[in-house]
Amino acid sequence: MNQNYKTTGIIIGKRDFGEADKILIVFTQDLGKIQVKAIGLKRALAKMAGHLEMFNLVKLELIKGRSFYIVIGAELIDGFTEIKNDFEKTGIYYYFCEVLSKILEENVRHKNTFAFFLSVINKLNQKDSNKAILTIFFELNILSHLGFKPEFLVCVGCREDIGGHKFFFSQERGGVLCESCGEQDFFADLLTPNAVKLMRLILARDLNLLDRVKMEPDIPGEVKKINGFFLEHILGRELKSKQFLNF
Ligand SMILES: [Zn+2]
């Protein structure tokens, strides 16, 4: 007898498999990132096909096959329609999913990371969410959840407290550099004091705090650029969906 698994997951990727089947990449609460085979989905079998759309939050019933889990039951919890009806938000969601499918190891449980991701998606699904801030929030904190937390409190060069007015960011060393260390580092990027403040606030992981963030319009752009490069540096490859982000 095959063991049955019940879990909740978000569909972060999808590809064809053979004539009629699909392989879904699902980030689940209890099993981590898994590959799930959905048999006969292209034949639009039953109403299960509609529940197993990209981005959906679903309750899944699975059995374990030889190379994949196989879905035997699916029930929609949330389709995140506010995101799907907004072109820009859809692009952001795609980007998040690409990051997750590349950064998460398969079959490794990440319960806290799952809860974190779901809270970000729920926020993105709200009408008035700040897309740029939320993207930065996701990027910095996903890294932090998986053990790559960038350092923004002390200089990653001399380990002194950060003071002064001029800062740099080093992807190589994973954090902020003071003026004197930064000027000796050819590869470090210049960072404004307000950007450093924003990074610190974001790493506090409080989504509610973000609603009260007020800042000059060019700050998210600056932080976004640095984070994007930093993520790619850690992943060791380019993120294709970054082009969908318009800020
Ligand atoms: Zn220093």
mmCIF file of C-alpha atoms and ligand atoms in Angstrom:
data_model
loop_
_atom_site.group_PDB
_atom_site.id
_atom_site.type_symbol
_atom_site.label_atom_id
_atom_site.label_comp_id
_atom_site.label_asym_id
_atom_site.label_seq_id
_atom_site.Cartn_x
_atom_site.Cartn_y
_atom_site.Cartn_z
ATOM 1 C CA MET A 1 0.000 0.000 0.000
ATOM 2 C CA ASN A 2 1.226 3.479 -0.872
ATOM 3 C CA GLN A 3 1.320 5.976 1.936
ATOM 4 C CA ASN A 4 -1.067 8.912 1.646
ATOM 5 C CA TYR A 5 0.095 12.455 2.276
ATOM 6 C CA LYS A 6 -2.121 15.437 2.995
ATOM 7 C CA THR A 7 -0.645 18.890 2.875
ATOM 8 C CA THR A 8 -1.219 22.463 1.778
ATOM 9 C CA GLY A 9 0.874 23.996 -0.957
ATOM 10 C CA ILE A 10 1.374 26.780 -3.454
ATOM 11 C CA ILE A 11 1.942 25.880 -7.088
ATOM 12 C CA ILE A 12 5.142 27.678 -8.079
ATOM 13 C CA GLY A 13 5.892 25.928 -11.373
ATOM 14 C CA LYS A 14 4.359 23.729 -14.011
ATOM 15 C CA ARG A 15 5.522 21.832 -17.081
ATOM 16 C CA ASP A 16 4.171 19.284 -19.551
ATOM 17 C CA PHE A 17 5.087 15.670 -19.106
ATOM 18 C CA GLY A 18 4.390 13.301 -21.955
ATOM 19 C CA GLU A 19 1.162 13.620 -23.922
ATOM 20 C CA ALA A 20 -1.365 14.386 -21.248
ATOM 21 C CA ASP A 21 0.373 14.728 -17.897
ATOM 22 C CA LYS A 22 1.807 17.689 -16.034
ATOM 23 C CA ILE A 23 4.547 18.051 -13.497
ATOM 24 C CA LEU A 24 3.794 20.669 -10.880
ATOM 25 C CA ILE A 25 6.410 22.243 -8.665
ATOM 26 C CA VAL A 26 4.683 22.786 -5.347
ATOM 27 C CA PHE A 27 6.001 24.539 -2.269
ATOM 28 C CA THR A 28 4.223 22.684 0.527
ATOM 29 C CA GLN A 29 3.865 23.344 4.185
ATOM 30 C CA ASP A 30 4.917 19.868 5.322
ATOM 31 C CA LEU A 31 7.092 18.392 2.568
ATOM 32 C CA GLY A 32 8.993 21.453 1.348
ATOM 33 C CA LYS A 33 9.402 21.915 -2.380
ATOM 34 C CA ILE A 34 8.226 18.812 -4.219
ATOM 35 C CA GLN A 35 7.517 17.666 -7.758
ATOM 36 C CA VAL A 36 4.011 16.414 -8.237
ATOM 37 C CA LYS A 37 2.719 14.507 -11.207
ATOM 38 C CA ALA A 38 -0.826 15.312 -12.245
ATOM 39 C CA ILE A 39 -2.004 12.518 -14.485
ATOM 40 C CA GLY A 40 -4.282 13.357 -17.390
ATOM 41 C CA LEU A 41 -4.533 17.018 -16.460
ATOM 42 C CA LYS A 42 -4.310 18.213 -20.060
ATOM 43 C CA ARG A 43 -7.423 16.241 -20.876
ATOM 44 C CA ALA A 44 -9.097 18.629 -18.468
ATOM 45 C CA LEU A 45 -10.156 15.744 -16.311
ATOM 46 C CA ALA A 46 -12.739 16.696 -13.759
ATOM 47 C CA LYS A 47 -12.586 19.919 -11.812
ATOM 48 C CA MET A 48 -9.193 19.096 -10.346
ATOM 49 C CA ALA A 49 -7.482 20.740 -13.320
ATOM 50 C CA GLY A 50 -8.889 24.148 -12.416
ATOM 51 C CA HIS A 51 -7.660 23.846 -8.856
ATOM 52 C CA LEU A 52 -4.147 23.022 -9.968
ATOM 53 C CA GLU A 53 -3.466 26.291 -11.765
ATOM 54 C CA MET A 54 -0.170 28.095 -11.348
ATOM 55 C CA PHE A 55 -0.038 30.300 -8.184
ATOM 56 C CA ASN A 56 -2.996 28.640 -6.441
ATOM 57 C CA LEU A 57 -2.985 27.737 -2.780
ATOM 58 C CA VAL A 58 -4.394 24.211 -2.593
ATOM 59 C CA LYS A 59 -5.056 21.380 -0.242
ATOM 60 C CA LEU A 60 -3.445 18.288 -1.728
ATOM 61 C CA GLU A 61 -3.786 14.587 -1.283
ATOM 62 C CA LEU A 62 -0.762 12.722 -2.609
ATOM 63 C CA ILE A 63 0.779 9.315 -2.922
ATOM 64 C CA LYS A 64 4.452 8.735 -3.457
ATOM 65 C CA GLY A 65 5.418 7.337 -6.835
ATOM 66 C CA ARG A 66 8.864 6.214 -7.919
ATOM 67 C CA SER A 67 10.170 9.622 -9.047
ATOM 68 C CA PHE A 68 7.329 11.996 -8.197
ATOM 69 C CA TYR A 69 4.485 12.452 -5.816
ATOM 70 C CA ILE A 70 1.191 11.802 -7.588
ATOM 71 C CA VAL A 71 -1.837 13.960 -6.904
ATOM 72 C CA ILE A 72 -5.009 12.066 -6.110
ATOM 73 C CA GLY A 73 -7.049 14.934 -4.695
ATOM 74 C CA ALA A 74 -6.934 18.729 -4.851
ATOM 75 C CA GLU A 75 -9.068 21.445 -3.348
ATOM 76 C CA LEU A 76 -8.654 25.160 -3.940
ATOM 77 C CA ILE A 77 -8.082 27.316 -0.864
ATOM 78 C CA ASP A 78 -7.187 30.611 -2.557
ATOM 79 C CA GLY A 79 -6.699 31.577 -6.211
ATOM 80 C CA PHE A 80 -5.341 35.069 -5.385
ATOM 81 C CA THR A 81 -7.555 36.772 -7.962
ATOM 82 C CA GLU A 82 -6.455 40.286 -7.058
ATOM 83 C CA ILE A 83 -2.910 39.310 -8.129
ATOM 84 C CA LYS A 84 -4.028 37.480 -11.262
ATOM 85 C CA ASN A 85 -6.090 40.477 -12.400
ATOM 86 C CA ASP A 86 -3.118 42.811 -12.089
ATOM 87 C CA PHE A 87 -0.419 42.495 -14.723
ATOM 88 C CA GLU A 88 2.338 43.978 -12.567
ATOM 89 C CA LYS A 89 1.472 41.866 -9.533
ATOM 90 C CA THR A 90 1.409 38.746 -11.683
ATOM 91 C CA GLY A 91 4.949 39.567 -12.815
ATOM 92 C CA ILE A 92 6.070 39.958 -9.215
ATOM 93 C CA TYR A 93 4.461 36.644 -8.252
ATOM 94 C CA TYR A 94 6.255 34.945 -11.154
ATOM 95 C CA TYR A 95 9.521 36.380 -9.938
ATOM 96 C CA PHE A 96 8.923 35.141 -6.366
ATOM 97 C CA CYS A 97 8.098 31.665 -7.689
ATOM 98 C CA GLU A 98 11.248 31.542 -9.812
ATOM 99 C CA VAL A 99 13.375 32.552 -6.830
ATOM 100 C CA LEU A 100 11.765 29.839 -4.687
ATOM 101 C CA SER A 101 12.027 27.117 -7.271
ATOM 102 C CA LYS A 102 15.743 27.869 -7.636
ATOM 103 C CA ILE A 103 16.664 28.557 -4.038
ATOM 104 C CA LEU A 104 14.762 25.789 -2.221
ATOM 105 C CA GLU A 105 16.209 22.330 -2.044
ATOM 106 C CA GLU A 106 13.772 19.624 -3.015
ATOM 107 C CA ASN A 107 12.070 17.536 -0.297
ATOM 108 C CA VAL A 108 13.415 19.639 2.550
ATOM 109 C CA ARG A 109 10.740 20.912 4.907
ATOM 110 C CA HIS A 110 10.720 24.688 5.476
ATOM 111 C CA LYS A 111 7.618 25.296 7.550
ATOM 112 C CA ASN A 112 8.535 28.833 8.653
ATOM 113 C CA THR A 113 9.573 29.832 5.162
ATOM 114 C CA PHE A 114 6.244 28.551 3.847
ATOM 115 C CA ALA A 115 4.352 30.655 6.402
ATOM 116 C CA PHE A 116 6.506 33.651 5.498
ATOM 117 C CA PHE A 117 5.853 33.200 1.774
ATOM 118 C CA LEU A 118 2.119 32.843 2.296
ATOM 119 C CA SER A 119 2.022 36.051 4.343
ATOM 120 C CA VAL A 120 3.842 37.899 1.533
ATOM 121 C CA ILE A 121 1.423 36.560 -1.094
ATOM 122 C CA ASN A 122 -1.591 37.448 1.030
ATOM 123 C CA LYS A 123 -0.231 40.968 1.323
ATOM 124 C CA LEU A 124 0.396 41.177 -2.428
ATOM 125 C CA ASN A 125 -3.198 40.050 -2.920
ATOM 126 C CA GLN A 126 -4.476 43.086 -0.991
ATOM 127 C CA LYS A 127 -5.677 46.030 -3.075
ATOM 128 C CA ASP A 128 -3.365 48.696 -1.690
ATOM 129 C CA SER A 129 -0.125 46.745 -1.267
ATOM 130 C CA ASN A 130 3.138 48.554 -2.009
ATOM 131 C CA LYS A 131 4.639 46.349 -4.712
ATOM 132 C CA ALA A 132 8.206 47.658 -4.635
ATOM 133 C CA ILE A 133 8.545 47.432 -0.852
ATOM 134 C CA LEU A 134 6.943 44.016 -0.786
ATOM 135 C CA THR A 135 9.375 42.719 -3.410
ATOM 136 C CA ILE A 136 12.333 43.921 -1.374
ATOM 137 C CA PHE A 137 10.734 42.468 1.736
ATOM 138 C CA PHE A 138 10.487 39.092 0.032
ATOM 139 C CA GLU A 139 14.025 39.140 -1.350
ATOM 140 C CA LEU A 140 15.801 40.119 1.849
ATOM 141 C CA ASN A 141 13.794 37.873 4.118
ATOM 142 C CA ILE A 142 13.810 34.784 1.939
ATOM 143 C CA LEU A 143 17.601 35.012 2.027
ATOM 144 C CA SER A 144 17.509 35.476 5.754
ATOM 145 C CA HIS A 145 15.171 32.458 6.216
ATOM 146 C CA LEU A 146 17.555 30.252 4.288
ATOM 147 C CA GLY A 147 20.675 31.308 6.123
ATOM 148 C CA PHE A 148 21.985 34.036 3.817
ATOM 149 C CA LYS A 149 20.907 37.016 5.861
ATOM 150 C CA PRO A 150 22.751 40.087 4.603
ATOM 151 C CA GLU A 151 24.492 42.118 7.315
ATOM 152 C CA PHE A 152 23.307 45.697 7.754
ATOM 153 C CA LEU A 153 24.241 46.477 11.345
ATOM 154 C CA VAL A 154 28.036 46.299 11.327
ATOM 155 C CA CYS A 155 30.575 46.695 8.523
ATOM 156 C CA VAL A 156 31.362 43.307 6.939
ATOM 157 C CA GLY A 157 34.927 44.539 6.426
ATOM 158 C CA CYS A 158 36.135 45.849 9.803
ATOM 159 C CA ARG A 159 33.125 44.665 11.938
ATOM 160 C CA GLU A 160 32.765 48.191 13.373
ATOM 161 C CA ASP A 161 29.362 49.780 13.871
ATOM 162 C CA ILE A 162 28.222 51.571 10.775
ATOM 163 C CA GLY A 163 28.349 55.353 11.063
ATOM 164 C CA GLY A 164 28.989 58.287 8.743
ATOM 165 C CA HIS A 165 27.135 59.200 5.576
ATOM 166 C CA LYS A 166 28.602 57.018 2.899
ATOM 167 C CA PHE A 167 27.943 53.283 2.674
ATOM 168 C CA PHE A 168 28.625 50.496 0.254
ATOM 169 C CA PHE A 169 27.165 47.050 -0.324
ATOM 170 C CA SER A 170 29.331 44.025 -1.050
ATOM 171 C CA GLN A 171 27.663 41.016 -2.692
ATOM 172 C CA GLU A 172 30.852 39.036 -2.201
ATOM 173 C CA ARG A 173 30.850 39.593 1.566
ATOM 174 C CA GLY A 174 27.075 39.718 1.951
ATOM 175 C CA GLY A 175 26.547 43.037 3.624
ATOM 176 C CA VAL A 176 27.186 46.690 4.135
ATOM 177 C CA LEU A 177 30.653 48.286 4.201
ATOM 178 C CA CYS A 178 31.692 51.474 5.959
ATOM 179 C CA GLU A 179 33.161 54.323 3.956
ATOM 180 C CA SER A 180 36.823 53.376 4.392
ATOM 181 C CA CYS A 181 36.330 49.631 3.734
ATOM 182 C CA GLY A 182 33.977 50.389 0.844
ATOM 183 C CA GLU A 183 36.408 52.652 -0.908
ATOM 184 C CA GLN A 184 39.016 49.901 -0.940
ATOM 185 C CA ASP A 185 36.565 47.395 -2.413
ATOM 186 C CA PHE A 186 36.445 47.754 -6.178
ATOM 187 C CA PHE A 187 33.323 45.583 -6.529
ATOM 188 C CA ALA A 188 31.190 47.237 -3.829
ATOM 189 C CA ASP A 189 28.153 49.343 -4.811
ATOM 190 C CA LEU A 190 27.407 52.725 -3.299
ATOM 191 C CA LEU A 191 24.387 52.747 -0.976
ATOM 192 C CA THR A 192 22.560 55.779 0.406
ATOM 193 C CA PRO A 193 21.938 56.047 4.184
ATOM 194 C CA ASN A 194 18.172 55.887 3.578
ATOM 195 C CA ALA A 195 18.559 52.627 1.689
ATOM 196 C CA VAL A 196 20.504 51.174 4.622
ATOM 197 C CA LYS A 197 17.691 52.288 6.959
ATOM 198 C CA LEU A 198 15.105 50.642 4.718
ATOM 199 C CA MET A 199 17.049 47.356 4.594
ATOM 200 C CA ARG A 200 17.273 47.291 8.400
ATOM 201 C CA LEU A 201 13.568 47.955 8.759
ATOM 202 C CA ILE A 202 12.721 45.242 6.263
ATOM 203 C CA LEU A 203 14.912 42.673 7.983
ATOM 204 C CA ALA A 204 12.832 43.239 11.132
ATOM 205 C CA ARG A 205 10.300 41.039 9.253
ATOM 206 C CA ASP A 206 7.233 42.988 10.332
ATOM 207 C CA LEU A 207 4.863 43.286 7.375
ATOM 208 C CA ASN A 208 2.611 45.739 9.231
ATOM 209 C CA LEU A 209 5.493 48.107 9.754
ATOM 210 C CA LEU A 210 5.920 48.406 6.001
ATOM 211 C CA ASP A 211 2.587 50.171 5.527
ATOM 212 C CA ARG A 212 3.996 53.089 7.453
ATOM 213 C CA VAL A 213 7.219 53.359 5.470
ATOM 214 C CA LYS A 214 7.546 56.693 3.717
ATOM 215 C CA MET A 215 10.507 57.438 1.527
ATOM 216 C CA GLU A 216 11.840 59.113 -1.545
ATOM 217 C CA PRO A 217 10.750 57.394 -4.759
ATOM 218 C CA ASP A 218 14.259 56.392 -5.872
ATOM 219 C CA ILE A 219 15.108 54.395 -2.720
ATOM 220 C CA PRO A 220 13.217 51.197 -3.593
ATOM 221 C CA GLY A 221 14.856 51.236 -7.024
ATOM 222 C CA GLU A 222 18.305 51.435 -5.519
ATOM 223 C CA VAL A 223 17.639 48.703 -2.974
ATOM 224 C CA LYS A 224 15.886 46.557 -5.570
ATOM 225 C CA LYS A 225 18.874 46.637 -7.880
ATOM 226 C CA ILE A 226 21.309 45.659 -5.159
ATOM 227 C CA ASN A 227 19.055 42.880 -3.838
ATOM 228 C CA GLY A 228 18.428 41.464 -7.273
ATOM 229 C CA PHE A 229 22.146 41.195 -7.949
ATOM 230 C CA PHE A 230 22.785 39.777 -4.499
ATOM 231 C CA LEU A 231 20.156 37.071 -4.974
ATOM 232 C CA GLU A 232 21.614 36.118 -8.335
ATOM 233 C CA HIS A 233 25.055 36.061 -6.789
ATOM 234 C CA ILE A 234 23.883 33.571 -4.145
ATOM 235 C CA LEU A 235 21.943 31.480 -6.628
ATOM 236 C CA GLY A 236 24.876 31.549 -9.014
ATOM 237 C CA ARG A 237 22.585 32.201 -11.964
ATOM 238 C CA GLU A 238 20.427 34.771 -13.634
ATOM 239 C CA LEU A 239 16.747 35.148 -12.788
ATOM 240 C CA LYS A 240 14.791 35.341 -16.033
ATOM 241 C CA SER A 241 11.613 36.718 -14.506
ATOM 242 C CA LYS A 242 13.446 39.792 -13.157
ATOM 243 C CA GLN A 243 12.493 41.475 -16.441
ATOM 244 C CA PHE A 244 8.830 41.413 -15.319
ATOM 245 C CA LEU A 245 9.572 43.865 -12.522
ATOM 246 C CA ASN A 246 8.869 47.424 -13.557
ATOM 247 C CA PHE A 247 10.485 49.472 -10.826
HETATM 248 ZN ZN ZN B 1 34.625 48.895 7.680
#
